[in-house]
mmCIF file of C-alpha atoms in Angstrom:
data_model
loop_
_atom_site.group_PDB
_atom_site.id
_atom_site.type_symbol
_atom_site.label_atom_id
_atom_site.label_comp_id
_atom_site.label_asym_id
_atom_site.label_seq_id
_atom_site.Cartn_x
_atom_site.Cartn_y
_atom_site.Cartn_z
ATOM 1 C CA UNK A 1 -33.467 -7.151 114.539
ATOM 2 C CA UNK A 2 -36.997 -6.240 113.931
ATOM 3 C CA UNK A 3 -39.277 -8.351 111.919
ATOM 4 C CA UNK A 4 -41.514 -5.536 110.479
ATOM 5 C CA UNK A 5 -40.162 -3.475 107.678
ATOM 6 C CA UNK A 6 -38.928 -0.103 107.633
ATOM 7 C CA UNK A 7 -41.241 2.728 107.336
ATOM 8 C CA UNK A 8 -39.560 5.001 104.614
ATOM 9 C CA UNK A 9 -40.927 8.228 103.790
ATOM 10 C CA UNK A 10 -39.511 9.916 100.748
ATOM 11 C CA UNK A 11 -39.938 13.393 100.640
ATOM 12 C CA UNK A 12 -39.100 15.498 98.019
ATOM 13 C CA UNK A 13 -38.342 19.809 97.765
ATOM 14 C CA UNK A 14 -39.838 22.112 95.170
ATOM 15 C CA UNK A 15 -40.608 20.629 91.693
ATOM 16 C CA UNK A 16 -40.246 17.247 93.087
ATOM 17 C CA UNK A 17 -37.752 14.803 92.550
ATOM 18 C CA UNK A 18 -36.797 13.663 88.985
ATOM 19 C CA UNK A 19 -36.184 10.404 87.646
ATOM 20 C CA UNK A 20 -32.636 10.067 87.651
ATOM 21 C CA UNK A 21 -32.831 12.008 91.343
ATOM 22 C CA UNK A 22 -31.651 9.965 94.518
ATOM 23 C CA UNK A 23 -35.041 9.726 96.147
ATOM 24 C CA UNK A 24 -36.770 8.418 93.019
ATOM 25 C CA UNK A 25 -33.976 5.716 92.528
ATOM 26 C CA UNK A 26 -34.354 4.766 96.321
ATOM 27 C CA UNK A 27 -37.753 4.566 96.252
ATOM 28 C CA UNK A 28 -37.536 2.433 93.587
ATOM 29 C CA UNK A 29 -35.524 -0.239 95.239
ATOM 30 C CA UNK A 30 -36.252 0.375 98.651
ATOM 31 C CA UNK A 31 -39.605 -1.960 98.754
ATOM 32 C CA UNK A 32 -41.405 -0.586 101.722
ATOM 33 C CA UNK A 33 -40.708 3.088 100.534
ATOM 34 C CA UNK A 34 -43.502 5.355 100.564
ATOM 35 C CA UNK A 35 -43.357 8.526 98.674
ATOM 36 C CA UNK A 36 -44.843 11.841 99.715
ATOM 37 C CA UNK A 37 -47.161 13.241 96.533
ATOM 38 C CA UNK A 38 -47.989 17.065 96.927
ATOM 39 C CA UNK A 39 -50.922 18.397 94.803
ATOM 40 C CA UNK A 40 -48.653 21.047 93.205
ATOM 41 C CA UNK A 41 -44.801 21.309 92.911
ATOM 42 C CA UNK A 42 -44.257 24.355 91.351
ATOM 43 C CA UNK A 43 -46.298 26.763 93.815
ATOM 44 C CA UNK A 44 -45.774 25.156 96.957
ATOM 45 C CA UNK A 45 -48.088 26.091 99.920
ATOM 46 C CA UNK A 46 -46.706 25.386 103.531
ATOM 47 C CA UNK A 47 -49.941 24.356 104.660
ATOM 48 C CA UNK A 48 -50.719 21.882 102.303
ATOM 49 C CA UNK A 49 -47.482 20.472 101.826
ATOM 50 C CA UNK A 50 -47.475 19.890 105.551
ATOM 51 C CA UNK A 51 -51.108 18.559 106.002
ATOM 52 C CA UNK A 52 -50.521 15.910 103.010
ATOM 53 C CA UNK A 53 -46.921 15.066 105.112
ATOM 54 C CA UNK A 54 -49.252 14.471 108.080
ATOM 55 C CA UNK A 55 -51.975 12.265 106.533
ATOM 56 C CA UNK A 56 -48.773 9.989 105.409
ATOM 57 C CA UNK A 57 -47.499 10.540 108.821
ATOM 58 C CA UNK A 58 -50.757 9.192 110.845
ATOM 59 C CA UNK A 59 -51.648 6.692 108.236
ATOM 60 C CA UNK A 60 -49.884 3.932 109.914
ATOM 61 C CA UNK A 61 -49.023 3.866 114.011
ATOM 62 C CA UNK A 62 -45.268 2.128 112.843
ATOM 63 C CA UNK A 63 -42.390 5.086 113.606
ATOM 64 C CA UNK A 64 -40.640 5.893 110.221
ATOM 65 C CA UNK A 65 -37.314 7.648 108.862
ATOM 66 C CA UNK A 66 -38.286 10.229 106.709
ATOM 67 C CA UNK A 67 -35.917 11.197 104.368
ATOM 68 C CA UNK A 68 -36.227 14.620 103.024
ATOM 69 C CA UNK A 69 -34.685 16.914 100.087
ATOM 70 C CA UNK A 70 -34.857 20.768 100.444
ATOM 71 C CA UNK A 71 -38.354 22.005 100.877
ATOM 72 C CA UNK A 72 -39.100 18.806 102.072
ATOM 73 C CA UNK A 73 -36.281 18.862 104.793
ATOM 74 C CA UNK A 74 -38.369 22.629 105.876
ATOM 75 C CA UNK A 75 -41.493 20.511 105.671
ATOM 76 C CA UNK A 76 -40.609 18.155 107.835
ATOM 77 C CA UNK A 77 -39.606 20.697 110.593
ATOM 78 C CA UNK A 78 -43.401 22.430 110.432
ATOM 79 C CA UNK A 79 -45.269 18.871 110.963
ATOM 80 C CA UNK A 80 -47.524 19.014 114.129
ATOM 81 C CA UNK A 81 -46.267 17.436 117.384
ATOM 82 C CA UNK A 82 -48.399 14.467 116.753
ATOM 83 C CA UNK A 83 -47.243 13.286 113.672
ATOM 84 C CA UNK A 84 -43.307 14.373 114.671
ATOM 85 C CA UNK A 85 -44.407 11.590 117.154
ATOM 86 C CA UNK A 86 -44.111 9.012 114.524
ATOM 87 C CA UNK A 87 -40.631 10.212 112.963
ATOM 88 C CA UNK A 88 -37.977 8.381 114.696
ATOM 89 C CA UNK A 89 -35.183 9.717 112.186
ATOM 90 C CA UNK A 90 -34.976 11.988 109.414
ATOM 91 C CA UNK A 91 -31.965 12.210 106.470
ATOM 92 C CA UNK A 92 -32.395 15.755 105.732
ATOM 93 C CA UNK A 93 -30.372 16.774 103.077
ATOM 94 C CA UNK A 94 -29.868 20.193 101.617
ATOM 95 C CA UNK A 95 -32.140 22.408 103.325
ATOM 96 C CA UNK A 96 -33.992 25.061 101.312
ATOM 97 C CA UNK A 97 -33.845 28.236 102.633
ATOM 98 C CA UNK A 98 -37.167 29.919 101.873
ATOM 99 C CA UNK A 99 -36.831 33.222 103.311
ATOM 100 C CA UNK A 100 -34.433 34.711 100.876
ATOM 101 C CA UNK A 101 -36.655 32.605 97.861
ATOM 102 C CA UNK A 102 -39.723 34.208 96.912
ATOM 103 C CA UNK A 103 -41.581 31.157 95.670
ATOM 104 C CA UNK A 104 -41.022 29.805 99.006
ATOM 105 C CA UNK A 105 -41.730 32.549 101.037
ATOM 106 C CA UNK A 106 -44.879 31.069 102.719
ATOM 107 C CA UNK A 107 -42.666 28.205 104.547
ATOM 108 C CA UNK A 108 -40.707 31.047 106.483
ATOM 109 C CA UNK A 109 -39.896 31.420 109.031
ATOM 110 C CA UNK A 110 -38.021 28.203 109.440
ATOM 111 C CA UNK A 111 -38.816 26.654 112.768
ATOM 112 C CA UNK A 112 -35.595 26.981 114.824
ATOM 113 C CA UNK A 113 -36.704 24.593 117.923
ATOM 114 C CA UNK A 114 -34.975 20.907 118.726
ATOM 115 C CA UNK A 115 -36.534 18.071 116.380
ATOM 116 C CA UNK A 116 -37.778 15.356 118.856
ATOM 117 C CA UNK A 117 -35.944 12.646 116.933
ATOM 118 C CA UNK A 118 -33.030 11.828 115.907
ATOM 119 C CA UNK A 119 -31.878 13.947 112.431
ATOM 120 C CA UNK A 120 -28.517 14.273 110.431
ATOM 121 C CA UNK A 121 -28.271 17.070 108.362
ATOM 122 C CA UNK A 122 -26.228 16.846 105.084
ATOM 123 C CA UNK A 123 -25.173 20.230 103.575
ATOM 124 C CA UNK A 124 -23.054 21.045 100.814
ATOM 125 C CA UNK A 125 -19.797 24.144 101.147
ATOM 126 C CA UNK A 126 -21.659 25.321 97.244
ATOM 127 C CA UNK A 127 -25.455 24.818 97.712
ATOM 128 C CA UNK A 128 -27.117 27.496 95.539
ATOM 129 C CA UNK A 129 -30.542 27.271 97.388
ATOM 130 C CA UNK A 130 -28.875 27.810 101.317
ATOM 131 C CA UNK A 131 -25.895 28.921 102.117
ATOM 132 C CA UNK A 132 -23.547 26.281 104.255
ATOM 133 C CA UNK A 133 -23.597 28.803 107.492
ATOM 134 C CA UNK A 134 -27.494 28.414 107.467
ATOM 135 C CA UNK A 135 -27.697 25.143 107.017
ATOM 136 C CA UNK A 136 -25.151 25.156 109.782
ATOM 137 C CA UNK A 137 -27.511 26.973 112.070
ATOM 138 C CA UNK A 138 -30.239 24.710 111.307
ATOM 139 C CA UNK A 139 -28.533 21.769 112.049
ATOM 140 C CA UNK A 140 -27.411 23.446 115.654
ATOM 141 C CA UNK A 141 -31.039 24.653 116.196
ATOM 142 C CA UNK A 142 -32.228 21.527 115.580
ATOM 143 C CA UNK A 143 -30.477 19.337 117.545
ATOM 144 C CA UNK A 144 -29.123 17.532 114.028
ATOM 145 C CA UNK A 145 -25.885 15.343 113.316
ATOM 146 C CA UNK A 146 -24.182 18.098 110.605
ATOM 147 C CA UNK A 147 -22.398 16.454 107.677
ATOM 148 C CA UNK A 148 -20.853 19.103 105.458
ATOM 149 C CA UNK A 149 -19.918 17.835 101.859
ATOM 150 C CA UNK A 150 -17.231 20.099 100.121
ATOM 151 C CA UNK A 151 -18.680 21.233 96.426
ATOM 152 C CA UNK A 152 -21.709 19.164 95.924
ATOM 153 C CA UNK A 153 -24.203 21.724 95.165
ATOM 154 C CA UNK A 154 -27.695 21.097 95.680
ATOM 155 C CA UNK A 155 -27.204 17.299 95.999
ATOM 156 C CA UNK A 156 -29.302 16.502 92.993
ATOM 157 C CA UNK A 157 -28.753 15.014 89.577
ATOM 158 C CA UNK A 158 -27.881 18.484 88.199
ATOM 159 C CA UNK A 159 -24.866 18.248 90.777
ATOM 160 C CA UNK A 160 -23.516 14.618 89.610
ATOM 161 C CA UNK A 161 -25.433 13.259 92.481
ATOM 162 C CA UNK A 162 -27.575 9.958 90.921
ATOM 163 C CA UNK A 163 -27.941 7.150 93.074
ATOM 164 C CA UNK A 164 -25.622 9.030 95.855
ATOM 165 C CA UNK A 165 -24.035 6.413 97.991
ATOM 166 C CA UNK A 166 -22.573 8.529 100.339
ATOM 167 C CA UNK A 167 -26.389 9.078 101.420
ATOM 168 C CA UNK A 168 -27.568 5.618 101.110
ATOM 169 C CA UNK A 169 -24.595 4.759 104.172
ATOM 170 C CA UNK A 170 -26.254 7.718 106.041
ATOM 171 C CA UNK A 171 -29.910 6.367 105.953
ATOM 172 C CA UNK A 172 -28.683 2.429 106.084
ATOM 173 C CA UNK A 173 -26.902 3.768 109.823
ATOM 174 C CA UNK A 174 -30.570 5.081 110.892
ATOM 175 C CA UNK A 175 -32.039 2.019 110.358
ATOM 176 C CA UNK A 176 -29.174 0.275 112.227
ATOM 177 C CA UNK A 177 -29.913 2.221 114.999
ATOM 178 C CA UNK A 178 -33.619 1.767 115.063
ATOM 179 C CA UNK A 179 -32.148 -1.902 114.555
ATOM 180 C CA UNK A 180 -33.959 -2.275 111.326
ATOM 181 C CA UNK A 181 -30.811 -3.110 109.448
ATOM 182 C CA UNK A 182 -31.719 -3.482 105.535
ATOM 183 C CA UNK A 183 -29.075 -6.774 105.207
ATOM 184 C CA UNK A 184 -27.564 -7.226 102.105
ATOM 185 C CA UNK A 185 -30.791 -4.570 100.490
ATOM 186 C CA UNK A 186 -28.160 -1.933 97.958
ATOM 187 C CA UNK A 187 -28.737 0.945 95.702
ATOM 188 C CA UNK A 188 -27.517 -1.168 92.026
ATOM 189 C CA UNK A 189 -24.572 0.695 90.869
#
């Protein structure tokens, strides 16, 4: 097993992450998480979303699992081939799909090219912001793992998702397989 850390990298969709939100409470007792800060939530741009990705990307040379929540899942796919260079997984979990939203119009199209790391994809049957067959054809297009969840919405707080353990197995069998394993490290009930 590795003696350095994991490299976490949180990154959240449109409006970020609340408090009660699965990311926040993993960040919060994940130690060595790092969480991605954009300048403005509510009117994302793709290129600065992606360029602040980037900087968090190439700030250390240690490969990372990024885990991402809708937008952020989309800006995670647009990140140049340098800094996809330092992703050895992702947890993407419920895509956005920003060419039927307006206010996320300027992250389409939606790369549709193999990730060059490992990626599971975890979409929900009811997701209000991408439809299951989409996030169906992402996963295929991008070479991801696809876990379909039966009625879980958006896979947020709003959807009875809070500390989400389902997804904490998911990102604890990444880290197995870069063998970082976390050891007895849980998400308090």
């Amino acid at each position: 097993m590795s003696t350095t850390p994991p490299r976490i990298i949180i990154v959240p969709g449109w409006r970020n992450s609340g408090v009660e939100h699965w990311q926040s409470l993993w960040a919060q007792a994940l130690p060595h998480a790092e969480r991605v800060e954009q300048e403005d939530w509510l009117t994302p741009k793709r290129e600065d979303w992606v360029r602040t990705l980037e900087a968090v990307l190439l700030s250390r040379p240690e490969p990372a699992i990024v885990v991402a929540h809708s937008l952020g899942c989309i800006t995670t796919t647009h990140v140049s081939a340098a800094a996809a260079a330092r992703i050895r997984s992702a947890l993407l979990v419920a895509p956005a799909d920003p060419e039927r939203r307006a206010h996320l119009a300027d992250f389409a199209p939606v790369p549709y090219k193999a990730l060059p790391y490992r990626s599971v994809l975890v979409a929900s049957s009811n997701d209000p912001y991408c439809p299951v067959r989409l996030a169906g054809a992402y996963a295929r297009a991008w070479g991801s793992e696809f876990v379909r969840l039966q009625n879980a919405g958006h896979i947020n707080v709003e959807s009875g998702h809070g500390r989400w353990p389902l997804g904490f197995a998911l990102l604890e069998s990444l880290l197995q397989d870069m063998d970082w394993g976390m050891g007895k490290q849980q998400i308090a009930a």
